[in-house]
PDB file of C-alpha atoms in Angstrom:
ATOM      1  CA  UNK A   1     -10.610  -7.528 -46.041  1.00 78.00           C
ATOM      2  CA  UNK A   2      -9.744 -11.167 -45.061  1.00 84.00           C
ATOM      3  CA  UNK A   3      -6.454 -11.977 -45.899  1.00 85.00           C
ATOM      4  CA  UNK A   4      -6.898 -15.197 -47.893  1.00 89.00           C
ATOM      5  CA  UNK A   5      -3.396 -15.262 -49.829  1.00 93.00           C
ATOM      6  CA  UNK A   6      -1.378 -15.477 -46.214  1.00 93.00           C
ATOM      7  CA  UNK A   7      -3.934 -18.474 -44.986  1.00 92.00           C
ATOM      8  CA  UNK A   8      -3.583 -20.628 -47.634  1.00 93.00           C
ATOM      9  CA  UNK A   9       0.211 -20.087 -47.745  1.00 94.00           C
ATOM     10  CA  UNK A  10       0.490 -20.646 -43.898  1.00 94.00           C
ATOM     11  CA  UNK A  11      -1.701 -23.974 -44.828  1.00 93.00           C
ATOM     12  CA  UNK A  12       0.348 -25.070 -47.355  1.00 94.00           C
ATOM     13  CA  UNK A  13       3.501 -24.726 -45.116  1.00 92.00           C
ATOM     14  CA  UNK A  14       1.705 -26.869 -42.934  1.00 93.00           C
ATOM     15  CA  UNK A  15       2.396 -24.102 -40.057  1.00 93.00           C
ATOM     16  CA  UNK A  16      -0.736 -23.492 -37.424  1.00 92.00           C
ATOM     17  CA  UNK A  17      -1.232 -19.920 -36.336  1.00 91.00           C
ATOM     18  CA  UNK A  18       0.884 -20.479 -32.852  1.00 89.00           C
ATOM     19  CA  UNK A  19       3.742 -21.640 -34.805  1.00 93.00           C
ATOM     20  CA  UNK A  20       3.730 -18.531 -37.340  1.00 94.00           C
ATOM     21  CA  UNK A  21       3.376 -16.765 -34.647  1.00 93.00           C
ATOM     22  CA  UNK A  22       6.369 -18.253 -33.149  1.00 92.00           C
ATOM     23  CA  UNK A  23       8.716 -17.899 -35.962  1.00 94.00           C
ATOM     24  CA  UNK A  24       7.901 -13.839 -36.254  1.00 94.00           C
ATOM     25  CA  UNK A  25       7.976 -13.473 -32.924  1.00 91.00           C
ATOM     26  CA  UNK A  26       4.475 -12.042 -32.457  1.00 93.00           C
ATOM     27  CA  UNK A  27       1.298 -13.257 -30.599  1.00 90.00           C
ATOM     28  CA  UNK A  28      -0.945 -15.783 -32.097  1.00 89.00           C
ATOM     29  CA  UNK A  29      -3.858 -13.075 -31.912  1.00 89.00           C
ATOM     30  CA  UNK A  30      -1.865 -11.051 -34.248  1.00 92.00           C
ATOM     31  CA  UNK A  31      -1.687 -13.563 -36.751  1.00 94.00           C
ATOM     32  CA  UNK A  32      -5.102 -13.693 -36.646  1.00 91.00           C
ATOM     33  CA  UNK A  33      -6.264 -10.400 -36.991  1.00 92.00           C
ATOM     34  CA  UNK A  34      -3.888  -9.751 -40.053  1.00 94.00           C
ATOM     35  CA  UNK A  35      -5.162 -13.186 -41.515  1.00 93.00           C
ATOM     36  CA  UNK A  36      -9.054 -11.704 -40.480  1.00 90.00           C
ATOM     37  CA  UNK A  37      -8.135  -8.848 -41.818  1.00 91.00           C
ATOM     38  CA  UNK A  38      -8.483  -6.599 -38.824  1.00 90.00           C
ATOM     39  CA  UNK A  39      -4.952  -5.177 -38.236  1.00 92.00           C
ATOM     40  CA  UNK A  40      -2.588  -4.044 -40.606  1.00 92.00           C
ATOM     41  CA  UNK A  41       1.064  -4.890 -39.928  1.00 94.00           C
ATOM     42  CA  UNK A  42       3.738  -2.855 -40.059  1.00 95.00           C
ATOM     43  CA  UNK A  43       6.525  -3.536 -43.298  1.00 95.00           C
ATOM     44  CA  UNK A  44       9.066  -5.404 -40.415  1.00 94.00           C
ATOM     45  CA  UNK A  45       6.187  -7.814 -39.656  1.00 95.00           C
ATOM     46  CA  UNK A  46       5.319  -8.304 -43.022  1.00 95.00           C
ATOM     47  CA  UNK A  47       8.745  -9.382 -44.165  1.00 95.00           C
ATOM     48  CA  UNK A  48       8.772 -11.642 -41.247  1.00 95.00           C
ATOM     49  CA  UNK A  49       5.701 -13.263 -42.192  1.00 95.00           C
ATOM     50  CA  UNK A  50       7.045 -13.659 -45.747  1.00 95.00           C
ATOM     51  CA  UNK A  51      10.174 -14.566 -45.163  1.00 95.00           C
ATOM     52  CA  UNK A  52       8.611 -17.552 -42.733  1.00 95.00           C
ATOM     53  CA  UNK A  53       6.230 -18.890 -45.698  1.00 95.00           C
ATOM     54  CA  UNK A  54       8.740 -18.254 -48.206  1.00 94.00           C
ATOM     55  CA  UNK A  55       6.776 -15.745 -49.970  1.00 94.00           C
ATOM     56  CA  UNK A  56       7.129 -12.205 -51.674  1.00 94.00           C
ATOM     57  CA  UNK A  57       5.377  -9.339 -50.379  1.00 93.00           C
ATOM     58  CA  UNK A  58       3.737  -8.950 -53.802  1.00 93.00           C
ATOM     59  CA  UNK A  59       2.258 -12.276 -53.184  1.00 92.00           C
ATOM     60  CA  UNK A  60       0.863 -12.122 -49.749  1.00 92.00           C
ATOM     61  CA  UNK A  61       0.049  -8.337 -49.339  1.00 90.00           C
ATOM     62  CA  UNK A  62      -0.094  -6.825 -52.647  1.00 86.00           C
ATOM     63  CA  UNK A  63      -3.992  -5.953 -53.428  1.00 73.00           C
TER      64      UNK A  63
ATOM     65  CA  UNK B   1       5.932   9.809  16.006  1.00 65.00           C
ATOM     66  CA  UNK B   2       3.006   7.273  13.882  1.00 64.00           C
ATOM     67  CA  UNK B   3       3.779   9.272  10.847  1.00 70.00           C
ATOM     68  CA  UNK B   4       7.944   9.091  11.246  1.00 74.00           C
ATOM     69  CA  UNK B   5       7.227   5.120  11.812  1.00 69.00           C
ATOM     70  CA  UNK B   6       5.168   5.023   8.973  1.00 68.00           C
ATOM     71  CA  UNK B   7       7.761   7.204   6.625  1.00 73.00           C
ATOM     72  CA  UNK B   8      10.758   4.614   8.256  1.00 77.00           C
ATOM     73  CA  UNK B   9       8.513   1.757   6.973  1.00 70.00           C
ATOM     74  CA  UNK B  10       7.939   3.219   3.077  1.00 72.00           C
ATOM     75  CA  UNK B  11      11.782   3.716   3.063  1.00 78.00           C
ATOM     76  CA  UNK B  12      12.472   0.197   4.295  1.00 79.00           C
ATOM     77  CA  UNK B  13      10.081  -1.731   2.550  1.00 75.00           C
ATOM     78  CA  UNK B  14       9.001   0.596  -0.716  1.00 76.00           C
ATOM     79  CA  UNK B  15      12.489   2.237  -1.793  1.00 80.00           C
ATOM     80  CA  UNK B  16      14.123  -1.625  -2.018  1.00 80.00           C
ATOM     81  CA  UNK B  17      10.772  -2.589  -3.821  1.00 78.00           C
ATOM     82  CA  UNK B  18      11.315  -0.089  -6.470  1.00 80.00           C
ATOM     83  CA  UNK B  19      14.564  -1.201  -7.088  1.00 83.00           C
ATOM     84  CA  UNK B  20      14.416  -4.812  -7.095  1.00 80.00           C
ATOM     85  CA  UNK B  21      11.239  -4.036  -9.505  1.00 76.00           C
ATOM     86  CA  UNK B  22      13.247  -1.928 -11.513  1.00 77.00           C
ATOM     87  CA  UNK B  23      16.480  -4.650 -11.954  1.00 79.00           C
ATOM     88  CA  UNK B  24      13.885  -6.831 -12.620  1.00 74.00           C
ATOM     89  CA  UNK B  25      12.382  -5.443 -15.586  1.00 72.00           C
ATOM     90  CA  UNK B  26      15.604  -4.122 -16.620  1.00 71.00           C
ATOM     91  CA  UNK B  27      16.722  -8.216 -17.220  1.00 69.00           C
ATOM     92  CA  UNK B  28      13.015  -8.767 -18.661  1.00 66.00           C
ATOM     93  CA  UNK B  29      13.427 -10.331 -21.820  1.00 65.00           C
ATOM     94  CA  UNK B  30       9.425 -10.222 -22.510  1.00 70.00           C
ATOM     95  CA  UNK B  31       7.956  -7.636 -25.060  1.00 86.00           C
ATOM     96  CA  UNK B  32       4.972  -7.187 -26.708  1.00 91.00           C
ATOM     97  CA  UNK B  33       3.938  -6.856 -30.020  1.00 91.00           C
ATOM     98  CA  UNK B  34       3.108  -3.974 -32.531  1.00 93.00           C
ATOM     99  CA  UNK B  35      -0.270  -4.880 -32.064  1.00 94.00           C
ATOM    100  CA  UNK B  36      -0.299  -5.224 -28.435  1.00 94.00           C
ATOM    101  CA  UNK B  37       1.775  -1.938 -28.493  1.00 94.00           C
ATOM    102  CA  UNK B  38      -1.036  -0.384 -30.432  1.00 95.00           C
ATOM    103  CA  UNK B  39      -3.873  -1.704 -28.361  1.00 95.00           C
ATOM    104  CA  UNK B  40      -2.187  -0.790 -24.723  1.00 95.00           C
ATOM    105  CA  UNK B  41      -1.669   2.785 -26.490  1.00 96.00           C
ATOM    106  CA  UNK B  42      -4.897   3.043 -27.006  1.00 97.00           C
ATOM    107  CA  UNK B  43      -6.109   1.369 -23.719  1.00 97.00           C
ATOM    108  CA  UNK B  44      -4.137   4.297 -22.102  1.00 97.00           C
ATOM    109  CA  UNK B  45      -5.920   6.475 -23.761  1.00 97.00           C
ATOM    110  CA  UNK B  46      -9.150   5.605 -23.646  1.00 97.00           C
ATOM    111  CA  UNK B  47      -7.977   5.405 -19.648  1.00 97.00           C
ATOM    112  CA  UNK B  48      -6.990   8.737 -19.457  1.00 97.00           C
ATOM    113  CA  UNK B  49     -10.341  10.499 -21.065  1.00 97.00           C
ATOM    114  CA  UNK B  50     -12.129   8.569 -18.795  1.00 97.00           C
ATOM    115  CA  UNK B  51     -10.463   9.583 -15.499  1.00 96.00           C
ATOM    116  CA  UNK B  52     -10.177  12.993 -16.738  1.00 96.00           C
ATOM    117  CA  UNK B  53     -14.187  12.999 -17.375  1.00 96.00           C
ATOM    118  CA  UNK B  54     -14.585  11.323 -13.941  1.00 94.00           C
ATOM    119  CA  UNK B  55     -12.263  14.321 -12.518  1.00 94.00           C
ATOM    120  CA  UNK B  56     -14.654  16.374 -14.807  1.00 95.00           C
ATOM    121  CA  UNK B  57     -17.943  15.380 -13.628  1.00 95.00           C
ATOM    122  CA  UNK B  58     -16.891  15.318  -9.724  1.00 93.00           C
ATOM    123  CA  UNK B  59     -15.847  18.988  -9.914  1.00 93.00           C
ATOM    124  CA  UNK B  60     -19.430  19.719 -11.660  1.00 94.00           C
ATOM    125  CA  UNK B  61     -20.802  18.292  -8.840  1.00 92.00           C
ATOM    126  CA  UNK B  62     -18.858  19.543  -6.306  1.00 90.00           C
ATOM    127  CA  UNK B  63     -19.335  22.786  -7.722  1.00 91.00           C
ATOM    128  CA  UNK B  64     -23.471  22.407  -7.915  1.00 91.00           C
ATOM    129  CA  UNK B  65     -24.556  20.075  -5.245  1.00 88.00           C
ATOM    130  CA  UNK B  66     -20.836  19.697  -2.785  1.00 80.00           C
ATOM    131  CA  UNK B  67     -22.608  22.184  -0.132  1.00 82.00           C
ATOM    132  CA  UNK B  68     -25.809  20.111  -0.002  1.00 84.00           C
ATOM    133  CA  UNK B  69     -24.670  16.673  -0.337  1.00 86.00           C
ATOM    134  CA  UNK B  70     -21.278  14.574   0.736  1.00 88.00           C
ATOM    135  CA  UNK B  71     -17.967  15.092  -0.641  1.00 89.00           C
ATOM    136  CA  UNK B  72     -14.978  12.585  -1.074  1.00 88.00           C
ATOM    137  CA  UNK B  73     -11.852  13.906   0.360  1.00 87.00           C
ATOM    138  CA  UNK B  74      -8.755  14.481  -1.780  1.00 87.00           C
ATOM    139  CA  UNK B  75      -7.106  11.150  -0.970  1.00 86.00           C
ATOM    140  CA  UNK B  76     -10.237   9.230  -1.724  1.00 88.00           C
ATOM    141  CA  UNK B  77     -10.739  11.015  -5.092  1.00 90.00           C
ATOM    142  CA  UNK B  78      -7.509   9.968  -6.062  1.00 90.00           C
ATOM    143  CA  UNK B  79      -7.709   6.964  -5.373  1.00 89.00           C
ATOM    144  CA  UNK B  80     -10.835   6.274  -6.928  1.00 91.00           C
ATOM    145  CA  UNK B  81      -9.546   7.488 -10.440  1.00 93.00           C
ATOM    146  CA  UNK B  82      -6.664   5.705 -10.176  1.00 92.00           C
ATOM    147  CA  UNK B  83      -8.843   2.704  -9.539  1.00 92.00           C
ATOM    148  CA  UNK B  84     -10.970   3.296 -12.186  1.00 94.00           C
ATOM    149  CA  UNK B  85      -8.140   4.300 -14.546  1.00 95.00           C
ATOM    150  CA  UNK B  86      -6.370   0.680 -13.760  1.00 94.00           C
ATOM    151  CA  UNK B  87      -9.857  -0.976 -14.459  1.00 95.00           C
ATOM    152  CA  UNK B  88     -10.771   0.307 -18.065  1.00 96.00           C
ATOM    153  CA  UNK B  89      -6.766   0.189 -18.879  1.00 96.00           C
ATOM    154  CA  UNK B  90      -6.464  -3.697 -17.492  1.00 95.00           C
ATOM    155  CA  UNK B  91     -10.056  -4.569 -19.345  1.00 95.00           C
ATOM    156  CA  UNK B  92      -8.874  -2.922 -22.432  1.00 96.00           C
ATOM    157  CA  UNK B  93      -5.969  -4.733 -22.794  1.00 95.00           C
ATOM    158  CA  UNK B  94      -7.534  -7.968 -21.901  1.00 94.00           C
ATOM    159  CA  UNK B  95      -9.849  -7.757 -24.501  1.00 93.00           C
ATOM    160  CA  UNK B  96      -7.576  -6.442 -27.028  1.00 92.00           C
ATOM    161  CA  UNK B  97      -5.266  -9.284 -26.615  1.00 89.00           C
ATOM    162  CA  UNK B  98      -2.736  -7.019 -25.433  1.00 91.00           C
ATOM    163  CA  UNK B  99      -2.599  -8.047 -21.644  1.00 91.00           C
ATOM    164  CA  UNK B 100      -0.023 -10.674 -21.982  1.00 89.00           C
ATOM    165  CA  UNK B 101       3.773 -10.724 -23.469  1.00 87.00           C
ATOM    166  CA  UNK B 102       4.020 -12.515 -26.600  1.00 86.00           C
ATOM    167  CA  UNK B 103       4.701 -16.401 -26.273  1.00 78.00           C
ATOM    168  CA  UNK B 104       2.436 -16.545 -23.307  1.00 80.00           C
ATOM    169  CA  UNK B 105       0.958 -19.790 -22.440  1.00 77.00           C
ATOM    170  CA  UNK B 106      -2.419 -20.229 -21.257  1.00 78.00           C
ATOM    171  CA  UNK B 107      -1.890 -16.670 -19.889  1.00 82.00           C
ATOM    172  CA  UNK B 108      -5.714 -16.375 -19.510  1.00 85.00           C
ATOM    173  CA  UNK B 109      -7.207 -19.146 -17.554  1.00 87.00           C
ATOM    174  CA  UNK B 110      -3.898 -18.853 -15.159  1.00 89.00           C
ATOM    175  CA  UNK B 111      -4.388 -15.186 -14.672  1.00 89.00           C
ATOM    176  CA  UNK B 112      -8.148 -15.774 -14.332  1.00 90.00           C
ATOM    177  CA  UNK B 113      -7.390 -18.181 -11.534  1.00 91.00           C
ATOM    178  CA  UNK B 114      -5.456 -16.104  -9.555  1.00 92.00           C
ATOM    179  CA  UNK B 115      -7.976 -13.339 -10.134  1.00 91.00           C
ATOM    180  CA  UNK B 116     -10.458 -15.300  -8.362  1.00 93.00           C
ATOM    181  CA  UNK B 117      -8.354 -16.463  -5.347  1.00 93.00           C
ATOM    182  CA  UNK B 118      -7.449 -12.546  -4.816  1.00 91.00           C
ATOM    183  CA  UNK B 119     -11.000 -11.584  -4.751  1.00 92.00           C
ATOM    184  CA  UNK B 120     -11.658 -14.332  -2.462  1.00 92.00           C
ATOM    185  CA  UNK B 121      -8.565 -13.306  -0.424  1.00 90.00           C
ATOM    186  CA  UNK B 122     -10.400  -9.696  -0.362  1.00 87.00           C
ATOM    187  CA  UNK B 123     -14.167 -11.123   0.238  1.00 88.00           C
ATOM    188  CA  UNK B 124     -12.649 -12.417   3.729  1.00 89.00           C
ATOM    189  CA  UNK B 125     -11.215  -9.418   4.808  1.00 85.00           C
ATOM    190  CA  UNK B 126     -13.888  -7.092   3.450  1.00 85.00           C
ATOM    191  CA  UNK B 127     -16.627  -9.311   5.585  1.00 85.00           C
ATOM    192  CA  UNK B 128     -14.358  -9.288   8.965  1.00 84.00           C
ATOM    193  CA  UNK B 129     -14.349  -5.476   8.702  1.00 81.00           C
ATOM    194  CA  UNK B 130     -17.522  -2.908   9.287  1.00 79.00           C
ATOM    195  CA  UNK B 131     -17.594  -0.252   6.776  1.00 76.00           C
ATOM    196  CA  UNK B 132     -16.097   2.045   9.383  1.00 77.00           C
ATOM    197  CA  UNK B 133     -13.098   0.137   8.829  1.00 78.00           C
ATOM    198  CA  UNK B 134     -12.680   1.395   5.050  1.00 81.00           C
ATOM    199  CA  UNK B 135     -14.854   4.711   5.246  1.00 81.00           C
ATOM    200  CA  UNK B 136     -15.468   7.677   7.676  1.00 84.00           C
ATOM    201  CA  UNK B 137     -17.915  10.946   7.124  1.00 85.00           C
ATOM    202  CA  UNK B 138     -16.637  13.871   8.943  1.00 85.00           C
ATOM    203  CA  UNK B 139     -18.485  17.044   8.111  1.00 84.00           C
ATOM    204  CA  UNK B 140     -19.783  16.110   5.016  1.00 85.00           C
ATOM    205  CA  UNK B 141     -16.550  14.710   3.950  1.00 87.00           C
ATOM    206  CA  UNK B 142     -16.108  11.055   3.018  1.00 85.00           C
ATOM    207  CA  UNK B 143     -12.758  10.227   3.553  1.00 84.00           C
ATOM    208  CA  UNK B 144     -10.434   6.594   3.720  1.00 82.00           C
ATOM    209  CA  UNK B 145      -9.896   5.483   7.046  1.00 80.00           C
ATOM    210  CA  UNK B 146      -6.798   3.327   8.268  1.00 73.00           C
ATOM    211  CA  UNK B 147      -4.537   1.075   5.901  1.00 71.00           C
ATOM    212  CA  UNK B 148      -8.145  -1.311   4.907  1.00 75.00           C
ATOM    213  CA  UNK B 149      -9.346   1.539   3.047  1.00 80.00           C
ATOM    214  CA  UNK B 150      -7.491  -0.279   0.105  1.00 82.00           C
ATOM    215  CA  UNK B 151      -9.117  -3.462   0.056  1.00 85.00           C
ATOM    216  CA  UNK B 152     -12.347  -2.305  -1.691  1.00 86.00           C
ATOM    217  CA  UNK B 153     -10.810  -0.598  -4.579  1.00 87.00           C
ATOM    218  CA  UNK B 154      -8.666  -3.736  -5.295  1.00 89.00           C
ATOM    219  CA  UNK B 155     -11.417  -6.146  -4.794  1.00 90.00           C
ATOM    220  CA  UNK B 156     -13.331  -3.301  -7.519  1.00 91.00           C
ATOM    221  CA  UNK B 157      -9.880  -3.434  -9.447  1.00 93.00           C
ATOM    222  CA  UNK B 158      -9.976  -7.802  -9.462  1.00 93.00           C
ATOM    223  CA  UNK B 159     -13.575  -7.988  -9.911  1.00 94.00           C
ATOM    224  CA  UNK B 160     -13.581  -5.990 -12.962  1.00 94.00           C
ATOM    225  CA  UNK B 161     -10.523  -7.934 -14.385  1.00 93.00           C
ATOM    226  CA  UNK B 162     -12.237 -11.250 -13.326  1.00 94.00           C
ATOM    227  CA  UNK B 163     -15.497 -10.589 -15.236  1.00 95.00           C
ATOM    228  CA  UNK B 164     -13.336  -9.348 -18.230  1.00 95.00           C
ATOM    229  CA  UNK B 165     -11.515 -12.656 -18.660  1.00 94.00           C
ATOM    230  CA  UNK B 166     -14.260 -14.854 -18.396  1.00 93.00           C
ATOM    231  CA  UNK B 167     -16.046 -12.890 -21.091  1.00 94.00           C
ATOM    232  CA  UNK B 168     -12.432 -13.315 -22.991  1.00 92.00           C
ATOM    233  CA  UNK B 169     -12.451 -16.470 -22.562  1.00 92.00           C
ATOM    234  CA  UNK B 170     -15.968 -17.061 -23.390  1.00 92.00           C
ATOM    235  CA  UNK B 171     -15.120 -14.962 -26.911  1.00 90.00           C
ATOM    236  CA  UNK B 172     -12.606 -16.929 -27.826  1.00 87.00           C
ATOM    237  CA  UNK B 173     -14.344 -20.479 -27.279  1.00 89.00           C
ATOM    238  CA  UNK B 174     -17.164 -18.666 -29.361  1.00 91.00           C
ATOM    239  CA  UNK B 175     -14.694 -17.777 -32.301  1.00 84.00           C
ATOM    240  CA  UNK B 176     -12.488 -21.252 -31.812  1.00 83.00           C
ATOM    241  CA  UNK B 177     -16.369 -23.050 -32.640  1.00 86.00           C
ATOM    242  CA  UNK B 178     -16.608 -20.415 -35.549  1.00 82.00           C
ATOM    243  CA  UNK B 179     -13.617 -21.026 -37.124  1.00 73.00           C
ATOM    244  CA  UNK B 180     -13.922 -25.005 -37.043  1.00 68.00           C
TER     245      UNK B 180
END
């Protein structure tokens, strides 16, 4: 399932997938895939990714 | 005395090799991913069954139709599934995204690039040989003959990596003009 929550936050930070990608220190292909829904990260890469859109877990990953 | 020359040589040449490689990747400050970890563990894999099916289905044949047809020598069987085991590892990982260390720039088209001037490289010297050069049948054995024996397996090895980043690259223009 496409991860629509982390896009639109990543959007709003103005941030493109190479500079998320950057900031958590992964490759721009696994921003992707977690955006596309086609990998889930582990719980250190998710509190990267929220801590770099100034987010909660509950509101980017939470179902 | 060729074979104490040839030892001498490995020593020489391969033991400082193996360290300077090793000091080298000691100071590597390059890593991959958890996704790239996850895809190159599964490339590995995936590389392993295969070779081990390939070791499989030579010793079937060996077994049923050896006596009546050729056989490849030990050194040439190894070789072989390491070759193929380096292939379907390399293309796994290049179409995984997991090929490259993260922060990477333009790691395809460079790598694809140098791909092609190797298998040029290998073109040349595989057309300025005969195939007596690489191979020789004795007694229904095929075995490797001399040090050019190599350059067909690489040029199999860079040829098969070649093909798999231009269909990367073709993928990703494909999903770029998606995604816009």
């Amino acid at each position: 399932m496409k991860n629509l929550r982390m896009k639109s936050a990543r959007a709003a930070k103005d941030l493109s997938q190479e500079q998320l990608a950057e900031i958590c220190n992964v490759s721009r292909q696994t921003i992707s895939a977690i955006e596309k829904g086609d990998y889930n990260p582990t719980i250190k890469l998710c509190l990267a990714i929220c801590k770099a859109l100034d987010k909660t877990l509950d509101e980017l990953f939470w179902e | 005395m060729k074979n104490v020359f040839i030892l001498i040589l490995l020593l020489c040449v391969a033991m400082p090799m193996v360290i300077i490689f090793y000091a080298l990747s000691k100071n590597n400050k390059h890593d991959y991913d958890e996704m790239q970890e996850l895809a190159r563990g599964k490339a590995g894999k995936l590389a392993f069954l295969i070779t081990m099916s390939l070791c499989g289905a030579y010793y079937l044949y060996d077994l049923f139709a050896g006596d009546s047809l050729l056989r490849l020598s030990g050194s040439t069987l190894a070789l072989l599934v390491f070759g193929v085991g380096l292939a379907v590892f390399s293309s796994y990982c290049i179409m995984h995204d997991a090929y490259f260390y993260v922060g990477t720039k333009d790691g395809l088209k460079s790598s694809c690039k140098i791909n092609i001037f190797i298998c040029i490289i290998c073109f040349v010297s595989l057309a300025m040989c005969s195939p007596k050069d690489f191979f020789e049948i004795k007694n229904g054995i095929i075995g490797l003959s001399g040090v050019s024996c190599f350059t067909p397996f690489i040029l199999s090895i860079y040829v098969i990596d070649t093909i798999t980043f231009f269909l990367k690259i073709r993928q990703e223009q494909v999903l770029e003009s998606l995604e816009e």
